[in-house]
Amino acid sequence: MNNVTIPLVIKPEVKAALQQGKPVVALESNVITHGLDYPDNRLTALKVEAAVRESGAVPATIGIADGKFLIGMNEEEIELFATTANIPKVSTRDLPVVLAKKQLGATTVASSLIAAEMAGIDFFSSAGIGGVHRGAQETMDISSDLIQFTQSRVVVVCAGAKNILDLGLTLEFLETHNVPVISYQFDDFPAFYCRSSGFKAPQRVDDADLLAEIIETQWCLDDGRSVVITTPTRVEDAIDSEEVNDAINDAVRAAEAQGVSGNAVTKYIMKAIDKVTNGRSAAANSAVLINTARVAGYLAVAHANQKQRQKENAA
């Protein structure tokens, strides 16, 4: 018999919102520790939380400390994660080790979903999800984010996935595993800070209330899967996809020639994109995080209202 429990340290504001049925949006901490340099990482994290609030929802940045999930961080904790070196990036497989060792840990999309579901949070926002990597036919390099979508009953609002991935196979994987992918007010599946990946989204929905109804219907049909909702970055913040794709293709060839492999390839490619765009990709990264959080907050409000109407109708 397993007597181990994973404590949740839920920020009072988040706990009150959950108890009152108010909308809450979970956020990952990996973007603080591994996405941007200080102080941009701290400032962006605070702006992302502010964007959720502006939409009428409560933000809950998730992290790991002292063997516990932090469900919501205060500014001091965000500062700690933003300034502490070598905080590990914690995906699903890493959770038991980091929690048992009582280390600080920065949650990815996948591990954030686990914590969010444990806390009873319905919505999660991320700039970009992981996916099927290029060459996965040989390497089997598939993000654990996709696996977690088949196991967590959480709405994932994102700007698609990065162009460095095989986005066609990513969509195929989600289709095969029956994970709904819905584009909000846009025809295409976006590609992080590029508005379009070149692939049409499986479904498009323009109305937030209808999306809320779709979410509830999905969970009535299949209680254990995520619903992935995509929203593109704003036109003024986007980077041209051709510019990015050329940089990616050049970087992939250079990485192969230099023997770069494994996790190092992603960092290599992202640095190449940053160089080609003269640093614009870093600003675009922050912008897509903020915009996605804003949309997630708005959709979370619509969903909370839908649940309240259902409760009133059932009374």
JSON list of N, CA, C and O in Angstrom, two decimals, residues 225-271:
[
{"chain": "A", "resi": 225, "resn": "ARG", "atom": "N", "xyz": [-8.93, 13.16, -20.84]},
{"chain": "A", "resi": 225, "resn": "ARG", "atom": "CA", "xyz": [-8.05, 13.77, -21.83]},
{"chain": "A", "resi": 225, "resn": "ARG", "atom": "C", "xyz": [-8.11, 15.29, -21.79]},
{"chain": "A", "resi": 225, "resn": "ARG", "atom": "O", "xyz": [-9.09, 15.88, -21.37]},
{"chain": "A", "resi": 226, "resn": "SER", "atom": "N", "xyz": [-7.04, 15.89, -22.27]},
{"chain": "A", "resi": 226, "resn": "SER", "atom": "CA", "xyz": [-7.00, 17.34, -22.40]},
{"chain": "A", "resi": 226, "resn": "SER", "atom": "C", "xyz": [-7.77, 17.78, -23.65]},
{"chain": "A", "resi": 226, "resn": "SER", "atom": "O", "xyz": [-8.02, 16.98, -24.56]},
{"chain": "A", "resi": 227, "resn": "VAL", "atom": "N", "xyz": [-8.11, 19.04, -23.67]},
{"chain": "A", "resi": 227, "resn": "VAL", "atom": "CA", "xyz": [-8.59, 19.71, -24.88]},
{"chain": "A", "resi": 227, "resn": "VAL", "atom": "C", "xyz": [-7.54, 20.77, -25.21]},
{"chain": "A", "resi": 227, "resn": "VAL", "atom": "O", "xyz": [-7.22, 21.61, -24.36]},
{"chain": "A", "resi": 228, "resn": "VAL", "atom": "N", "xyz": [-6.97, 20.71, -26.40]},
{"chain": "A", "resi": 228, "resn": "VAL", "atom": "CA", "xyz": [-5.94, 21.67, -26.80]},
{"chain": "A", "resi": 228, "resn": "VAL", "atom": "C", "xyz": [-6.60, 22.77, -27.63]},
{"chain": "A", "resi": 228, "resn": "VAL", "atom": "O", "xyz": [-7.22, 22.50, -28.66]},
{"chain": "A", "resi": 229, "resn": "ILE", "atom": "N", "xyz": [-6.48, 23.99, -27.15]},
{"chain": "A", "resi": 229, "resn": "ILE", "atom": "CA", "xyz": [-7.04, 25.16, -27.84]},
{"chain": "A", "resi": 229, "resn": "ILE", "atom": "C", "xyz": [-5.88, 26.04, -28.27]},
{"chain": "A", "resi": 229, "resn": "ILE", "atom": "O", "xyz": [-5.06, 26.45, -27.44]},
{"chain": "A", "resi": 230, "resn": "THR", "atom": "N", "xyz": [-5.81, 26.33, -29.55]},
{"chain": "A", "resi": 230, "resn": "THR", "atom": "CA", "xyz": [-4.70, 27.15, -30.05]},
{"chain": "A", "resi": 230, "resn": "THR", "atom": "C", "xyz": [-5.18, 28.56, -30.39]},
{"chain": "A", "resi": 230, "resn": "THR", "atom": "O", "xyz": [-6.32, 28.77, -30.80]},
{"chain": "A", "resi": 231, "resn": "THR", "atom": "N", "xyz": [-4.27, 29.50, -30.20]},
{"chain": "A", "resi": 231, "resn": "THR", "atom": "CA", "xyz": [-4.53, 30.89, -30.55]},
{"chain": "A", "resi": 231, "resn": "THR", "atom": "C", "xyz": [-3.23, 31.49, -31.06]},
{"chain": "A", "resi": 231, "resn": "THR", "atom": "O", "xyz": [-2.18, 31.30, -30.44]},
{"chain": "A", "resi": 232, "resn": "PRO", "atom": "N", "xyz": [-3.24, 32.15, -32.20]},
{"chain": "A", "resi": 232, "resn": "PRO", "atom": "CA", "xyz": [-1.98, 32.68, -32.74]},
{"chain": "A", "resi": 232, "resn": "PRO", "atom": "C", "xyz": [-1.52, 33.92, -32.00]},
{"chain": "A", "resi": 232, "resn": "PRO", "atom": "O", "xyz": [-2.32, 34.63, -31.38]},
{"chain": "A", "resi": 233, "resn": "THR", "atom": "N", "xyz": [-0.23, 34.17, -32.05]},
{"chain": "A", "resi": 233, "resn": "THR", "atom": "CA", "xyz": [0.29, 35.42, -31.50]},
{"chain": "A", "resi": 233, "resn": "THR", "atom": "C", "xyz": [-0.26, 36.59, -32.31]},
{"chain": "A", "resi": 233, "resn": "THR", "atom": "O", "xyz": [-0.75, 36.42, -33.43]},
{"chain": "A", "resi": 234, "resn": "ARG", "atom": "N", "xyz": [-0.20, 37.77, -31.75]},
{"chain": "A", "resi": 234, "resn": "ARG", "atom": "CA", "xyz": [-0.72, 38.95, -32.44]},
{"chain": "A", "resi": 234, "resn": "ARG", "atom": "C", "xyz": [0.12, 39.26, -33.69]},
{"chain": "A", "resi": 234, "resn": "ARG", "atom": "O", "xyz": [1.31, 38.96, -33.73]},
{"chain": "A", "resi": 235, "resn": "VAL", "atom": "N", "xyz": [-0.53, 39.85, -34.67]},
{"chain": "A", "resi": 235, "resn": "VAL", "atom": "CA", "xyz": [0.15, 40.15, -35.94]},
{"chain": "A", "resi": 235, "resn": "VAL", "atom": "C", "xyz": [1.40, 40.99, -35.71]},
{"chain": "A", "resi": 235, "resn": "VAL", "atom": "O", "xyz": [2.47, 40.72, -36.29]},
{"chain": "A", "resi": 236, "resn": "GLU", "atom": "N", "xyz": [1.30, 41.98, -34.85]},
{"chain": "A", "resi": 236, "resn": "GLU", "atom": "CA", "xyz": [2.42, 42.90, -34.63]},
{"chain": "A", "resi": 236, "resn": "GLU", "atom": "C", "xyz": [3.59, 42.24, -33.89]},
{"chain": "A", "resi": 236, "resn": "GLU", "atom": "O", "xyz": [4.71, 42.77, -33.89]},
{"chain": "A", "resi": 237, "resn": "ASP", "atom": "N", "xyz": [3.35, 41.09, -33.26]},
{"chain": "A", "resi": 237, "resn": "ASP", "atom": "CA", "xyz": [4.41, 40.41, -32.52]},
{"chain": "A", "resi": 237, "resn": "ASP", "atom": "C", "xyz": [4.99, 39.22, -33.27]},
{"chain": "A", "resi": 237, "resn": "ASP", "atom": "O", "xyz": [5.98, 38.63, -32.83]},
{"chain": "A", "resi": 238, "resn": "ALA", "atom": "N", "xyz": [4.38, 38.86, -34.38]},
{"chain": "A", "resi": 238, "resn": "ALA", "atom": "CA", "xyz": [4.75, 37.63, -35.08]},
{"chain": "A", "resi": 238, "resn": "ALA", "atom": "C", "xyz": [6.06, 37.77, -35.85]},
{"chain": "A", "resi": 238, "resn": "ALA", "atom": "O", "xyz": [6.47, 38.87, -36.24]},
{"chain": "A", "resi": 239, "resn": "ILE", "atom": "N", "xyz": [6.71, 36.64, -36.06]},
{"chain": "A", "resi": 239, "resn": "ILE", "atom": "CA", "xyz": [7.90, 36.55, -36.90]},
{"chain": "A", "resi": 239, "resn": "ILE", "atom": "C", "xyz": [7.53, 35.77, -38.15]},
{"chain": "A", "resi": 239, "resn": "ILE", "atom": "O", "xyz": [6.78, 34.79, -38.09]},
{"chain": "A", "resi": 240, "resn": "ASP", "atom": "N", "xyz": [8.05, 36.21, -39.28]},
{"chain": "A", "resi": 240, "resn": "ASP", "atom": "CA", "xyz": [7.73, 35.58, -40.56]},
{"chain": "A", "resi": 240, "resn": "ASP", "atom": "C", "xyz": [8.17, 34.12, -40.56]},
{"chain": "A", "resi": 240, "resn": "ASP", "atom": "O", "xyz": [9.32, 33.80, -40.22]},
{"chain": "A", "resi": 241, "resn": "SER", "atom": "N", "xyz": [7.27, 33.23, -40.94]},
{"chain": "A", "resi": 241, "resn": "SER", "atom": "CA", "xyz": [7.56, 31.80, -40.88]},
{"chain": "A", "resi": 241, "resn": "SER", "atom": "C", "xyz": [8.66, 31.39, -41.85]},
{"chain": "A", "resi": 241, "resn": "SER", "atom": "O", "xyz": [9.46, 30.50, -41.55]},
{"chain": "A", "resi": 242, "resn": "GLU", "atom": "N", "xyz": [8.73, 32.03, -43.01]},
{"chain": "A", "resi": 242, "resn": "GLU", "atom": "CA", "xyz": [9.78, 31.68, -43.98]},
{"chain": "A", "resi": 242, "resn": "GLU", "atom": "C", "xyz": [11.16, 32.02, -43.42]},
{"chain": "A", "resi": 242, "resn": "GLU", "atom": "O", "xyz": [12.12, 31.26, -43.60]},
{"chain": "A", "resi": 243, "resn": "GLU", "atom": "N", "xyz": [11.24, 33.15, -42.75]},
{"chain": "A", "resi": 243, "resn": "GLU", "atom": "CA", "xyz": [12.51, 33.56, -42.13]},
{"chain": "A", "resi": 243, "resn": "GLU", "atom": "C", "xyz": [12.95, 32.53, -41.09]},
{"chain": "A", "resi": 243, "resn": "GLU", "atom": "O", "xyz": [14.12, 32.13, -41.04]},
{"chain": "A", "resi": 244, "resn": "VAL", "atom": "N", "xyz": [12.00, 32.09, -40.27]},
{"chain": "A", "resi": 244, "resn": "VAL", "atom": "CA", "xyz": [12.31, 31.11, -39.23]},
{"chain": "A", "resi": 244, "resn": "VAL", "atom": "C", "xyz": [12.65, 29.76, -39.83]},
{"chain": "A", "resi": 244, "resn": "VAL", "atom": "O", "xyz": [13.62, 29.10, -39.43]},
{"chain": "A", "resi": 245, "resn": "ASN", "atom": "N", "xyz": [11.87, 29.33, -40.81]},
{"chain": "A", "resi": 245, "resn": "ASN", "atom": "CA", "xyz": [12.09, 28.01, -41.40]},
{"chain": "A", "resi": 245, "resn": "ASN", "atom": "C", "xyz": [13.45, 27.91, -42.08]},
{"chain": "A", "resi": 245, "resn": "ASN", "atom": "O", "xyz": [14.13, 26.87, -41.99]},
{"chain": "A", "resi": 246, "resn": "ASP", "atom": "N", "xyz": [13.87, 28.97, -42.75]},
{"chain": "A", "resi": 246, "resn": "ASP", "atom": "CA", "xyz": [15.19, 28.96, -43.38]},
{"chain": "A", "resi": 246, "resn": "ASP", "atom": "C", "xyz": [16.28, 28.82, -42.32]},
{"chain": "A", "resi": 246, "resn": "ASP", "atom": "O", "xyz": [17.25, 28.06, -42.50]},
{"chain": "A", "resi": 247, "resn": "ALA", "atom": "N", "xyz": [16.12, 29.55, -41.22]},
{"chain": "A", "resi": 247, "resn": "ALA", "atom": "CA", "xyz": [17.11, 29.48, -40.14]},
{"chain": "A", "resi": 247, "resn": "ALA", "atom": "C", "xyz": [17.14, 28.09, -39.52]},
{"chain": "A", "resi": 247, "resn": "ALA", "atom": "O", "xyz": [18.22, 27.56, -39.20]},
{"chain": "A", "resi": 248, "resn": "ILE", "atom": "N", "xyz": [15.96, 27.49, -39.37]},
{"chain": "A", "resi": 248, "resn": "ILE", "atom": "CA", "xyz": [15.89, 26.15, -38.78]},
{"chain": "A", "resi": 248, "resn": "ILE", "atom": "C", "xyz": [16.57, 25.13, -39.68]},
{"chain": "A", "resi": 248, "resn": "ILE", "atom": "O", "xyz": [17.38, 24.31, -39.22]},
{"chain": "A", "resi": 249, "resn": "ASN", "atom": "N", "xyz": [16.28, 25.18, -40.96]},
{"chain": "A", "resi": 249, "resn": "ASN", "atom": "CA", "xyz": [16.87, 24.21, -41.89]},
{"chain": "A", "resi": 249, "resn": "ASN", "atom": "C", "xyz": [18.39, 24.34, -41.93]},
{"chain": "A", "resi": 249, "resn": "ASN", "atom": "O", "xyz": [19.11, 23.33, -41.94]},
{"chain": "A", "resi": 250, "resn": "ASP", "atom": "N", "xyz": [18.88, 25.58, -41.92]},
{"chain": "A", "resi": 250, "resn": "ASP", "atom": "CA", "xyz": [20.33, 25.79, -41.91]},
{"chain": "A", "resi": 250, "resn": "ASP", "atom": "C", "xyz": [20.94, 25.27, -40.61]},
{"chain": "A", "resi": 250, "resn": "ASP", "atom": "O", "xyz": [22.01, 24.64, -40.61]},
{"chain": "A", "resi": 251, "resn": "ALA", "atom": "N", "xyz": [20.24, 25.52, -39.49]},
{"chain": "A", "resi": 251, "resn": "ALA", "atom": "CA", "xyz": [20.76, 25.10, -38.19]},
{"chain": "A", "resi": 251, "resn": "ALA", "atom": "C", "xyz": [20.76, 23.58, -38.05]},
{"chain": "A", "resi": 251, "resn": "ALA", "atom": "O", "xyz": [21.68, 23.00, -37.46]},
{"chain": "A", "resi": 252, "resn": "VAL", "atom": "N", "xyz": [19.73, 22.93, -38.59]},
{"chain": "A", "resi": 252, "resn": "VAL", "atom": "CA", "xyz": [19.67, 21.47, -38.53]},
{"chain": "A", "resi": 252, "resn": "VAL", "atom": "C", "xyz": [20.85, 20.86, -39.28]},
{"chain": "A", "resi": 252, "resn": "VAL", "atom": "O", "xyz": [21.52, 19.93, -38.79]},
{"chain": "A", "resi": 253, "resn": "ARG", "atom": "N", "xyz": [21.14, 21.39, -40.47]},
{"chain": "A", "resi": 253, "resn": "ARG", "atom": "CA", "xyz": [22.27, 20.88, -41.25]},
{"chain": "A", "resi": 253, "resn": "ARG", "atom": "C", "xyz": [23.59, 21.14, -40.52]},
{"chain": "A", "resi": 253, "resn": "ARG", "atom": "O", "xyz": [24.47, 20.28, -40.47]},
{"chain": "A", "resi": 254, "resn": "ALA", "atom": "N", "xyz": [23.72, 22.33, -39.93]},
{"chain": "A", "resi": 254, "resn": "ALA", "atom": "CA", "xyz": [24.95, 22.67, -39.22]},
{"chain": "A", "resi": 254, "resn": "ALA", "atom": "C", "xyz": [25.11, 21.79, -37.98]},
{"chain": "A", "resi": 254, "resn": "ALA", "atom": "O", "xyz": [26.23, 21.35, -37.66]},
{"chain": "A", "resi": 255, "resn": "ALA", "atom": "N", "xyz": [24.01, 21.52, -37.29]},
{"chain": "A", "resi": 255, "resn": "ALA", "atom": "CA", "xyz": [24.07, 20.68, -36.09]},
{"chain": "A", "resi": 255, "resn": "ALA", "atom": "C", "xyz": [24.52, 19.26, -36.45]},
{"chain": "A", "resi": 255, "resn": "ALA", "atom": "O", "xyz": [25.35, 18.65, -35.75]},
{"chain": "A", "resi": 256, "resn": "GLU", "atom": "N", "xyz": [23.99, 18.74, -37.54]},
{"chain": "A", "resi": 256, "resn": "GLU", "atom": "CA", "xyz": [24.39, 17.40, -37.98]},
{"chain": "A", "resi": 256, "resn": "GLU", "atom": "C", "xyz": [25.87, 17.37, -38.33]},
{"chain": "A", "resi": 256, "resn": "GLU", "atom": "O", "xyz": [26.59, 16.42, -37.97]},
{"chain": "A", "resi": 257, "resn": "ALA", "atom": "N", "xyz": [26.34, 18.41, -39.02]},
{"chain": "A", "resi": 257, "resn": "ALA", "atom": "CA", "xyz": [27.74, 18.47, -39.43]},
{"chain": "A", "resi": 257, "resn": "ALA", "atom": "C", "xyz": [28.68, 18.56, -38.23]},
{"chain": "A", "resi": 257, "resn": "ALA", "atom": "O", "xyz": [29.80, 18.03, -38.26]},
{"chain": "A", "resi": 258, "resn": "GLN", "atom": "N", "xyz": [28.21, 19.22, -37.17]},
{"chain": "A", "resi": 258, "resn": "GLN", "atom": "CA", "xyz": [29.04, 19.41, -35.98]},
{"chain": "A", "resi": 258, "resn": "GLN", "atom": "C", "xyz": [28.83, 18.32, -34.92]},
{"chain": "A", "resi": 258, "resn": "GLN", "atom": "O", "xyz": [29.43, 18.38, -33.85]},
{"chain": "A", "resi": 259, "resn": "GLY", "atom": "N", "xyz": [27.96, 17.37, -35.22]},
{"chain": "A", "resi": 259, "resn": "GLY", "atom": "CA", "xyz": [27.73, 16.27, -34.29]},
{"chain": "A", "resi": 259, "resn": "GLY", "atom": "C", "xyz": [26.88, 16.64, -33.09]},
{"chain": "A", "resi": 259, "resn": "GLY", "atom": "O", "xyz": [26.91, 15.94, -32.07]},
{"chain": "A", "resi": 260, "resn": "VAL", "atom": "N", "xyz": [26.12, 17.71, -33.19]},
{"chain": "A", "resi": 260, "resn": "VAL", "atom": "CA", "xyz": [25.22, 18.10, -32.10]},
{"chain": "A", "resi": 260, "resn": "VAL", "atom": "C", "xyz": [24.02, 17.16, -32.11]},
{"chain": "A", "resi": 260, "resn": "VAL", "atom": "O", "xyz": [23.42, 16.92, -33.17]},
{"chain": "A", "resi": 261, "resn": "SER", "atom": "N", "xyz": [23.66, 16.63, -30.95]},
{"chain": "A", "resi": 261, "resn": "SER", "atom": "CA", "xyz": [22.56, 15.67, -30.90]},
{"chain": "A", "resi": 261, "resn": "SER", "atom": "C", "xyz": [21.78, 15.79, -29.60]},
{"chain": "A", "resi": 261, "resn": "SER", "atom": "O", "xyz": [22.17, 16.53, -28.69]},
{"chain": "A", "resi": 262, "resn": "GLY", "atom": "N", "xyz": [20.66, 15.06, -29.53]},
{"chain": "A", "resi": 262, "resn": "GLY", "atom": "CA", "xyz": [19.85, 15.02, -28.31]},
{"chain": "A", "resi": 262, "resn": "GLY", "atom": "C", "xyz": [19.24, 16.37, -27.98]},
{"chain": "A", "resi": 262, "resn": "GLY", "atom": "O", "xyz": [18.89, 17.16, -28.86]},
{"chain": "A", "resi": 263, "resn": "ASN", "atom": "N", "xyz": [19.14, 16.63, -26.66]},
{"chain": "A", "resi": 263, "resn": "ASN", "atom": "CA", "xyz": [18.53, 17.88, -26.20]},
{"chain": "A", "resi": 263, "resn": "ASN", "atom": "C", "xyz": [19.29, 19.11, -26.66]},
{"chain": "A", "resi": 263, "resn": "ASN", "atom": "O", "xyz": [18.72, 20.21, -26.75]},
{"chain": "A", "resi": 264, "resn": "ALA", "atom": "N", "xyz": [20.57, 18.94, -26.97]},
{"chain": "A", "resi": 264, "resn": "ALA", "atom": "CA", "xyz": [21.39, 20.09, -27.37]},
{"chain": "A", "resi": 264, "resn": "ALA", "atom": "C", "xyz": [20.95, 20.66, -28.72]},
{"chain": "A", "resi": 264, "resn": "ALA", "atom": "O", "xyz": [21.22, 21.83, -29.01]},
{"chain": "A", "resi": 265, "resn": "VAL", "atom": "N", "xyz": [20.28, 19.85, -29.53]},
{"chain": "A", "resi": 265, "resn": "VAL", "atom": "CA", "xyz": [19.86, 20.32, -30.85]},
{"chain": "A", "resi": 265, "resn": "VAL", "atom": "C", "xyz": [18.86, 21.47, -30.73]},
{"chain": "A", "resi": 265, "resn": "VAL", "atom": "O", "xyz": [18.96, 22.47, -31.45]},
{"chain": "A", "resi": 266, "resn": "THR", "atom": "N", "xyz": [17.91, 21.33, -29.82]},
{"chain": "A", "resi": 266, "resn": "THR", "atom": "CA", "xyz": [16.89, 22.37, -29.66]},
{"chain": "A", "resi": 266, "resn": "THR", "atom": "C", "xyz": [17.53, 23.70, -29.28]},
{"chain": "A", "resi": 266, "resn": "THR", "atom": "O", "xyz": [17.22, 24.75, -29.87]},
{"chain": "A", "resi": 267, "resn": "LYS", "atom": "N", "xyz": [18.43, 23.68, -28.30]},
{"chain": "A", "resi": 267, "resn": "LYS", "atom": "CA", "xyz": [19.11, 24.91, -27.90]},
{"chain": "A", "resi": 267, "resn": "LYS", "atom": "C", "xyz": [19.92, 25.50, -29.05]},
{"chain": "A", "resi": 267, "resn": "LYS", "atom": "O", "xyz": [19.96, 26.71, -29.25]},
{"chain": "A", "resi": 268, "resn": "TYR", "atom": "N", "xyz": [20.56, 24.62, -29.81]},
{"chain": "A", "resi": 268, "resn": "TYR", "atom": "CA", "xyz": [21.37, 25.06, -30.94]},
{"chain": "A", "resi": 268, "resn": "TYR", "atom": "C", "xyz": [20.50, 25.78, -31.97]},
{"chain": "A", "resi": 268, "resn": "TYR", "atom": "O", "xyz": [20.85, 26.86, -32.47]},
{"chain": "A", "resi": 269, "resn": "ILE", "atom": "N", "xyz": [19.34, 25.20, -32.26]},
{"chain": "A", "resi": 269, "resn": "ILE", "atom": "CA", "xyz": [18.45, 25.78, -33.26]},
{"chain": "A", "resi": 269, "resn": "ILE", "atom": "C", "xyz": [17.87, 27.10, -32.77]},
{"chain": "A", "resi": 269, "resn": "ILE", "atom": "O", "xyz": [17.78, 28.09, -33.52]},
{"chain": "A", "resi": 270, "resn": "MET", "atom": "N", "xyz": [17.47, 27.15, -31.50]},
{"chain": "A", "resi": 270, "resn": "MET", "atom": "CA", "xyz": [16.87, 28.38, -30.96]},
{"chain": "A", "resi": 270, "resn": "MET", "atom": "C", "xyz": [17.88, 29.53, -30.97]},
{"chain": "A", "resi": 270, "resn": "MET", "atom": "O", "xyz": [17.53, 30.69, -31.23]},
{"chain": "A", "resi": 271, "resn": "LYS", "atom": "N", "xyz": [19.15, 29.22, -30.69]},
{"chain": "A", "resi": 271, "resn": "LYS", "atom": "CA", "xyz": [20.18, 30.26, -30.76]},
{"chain": "A", "resi": 271, "resn": "LYS", "atom": "C", "xyz": [20.37, 30.74, -32.20]},
{"chain": "A", "resi": 271, "resn": "LYS", "atom": "O", "xyz": [20.58, 31.94, -32.44]}
]
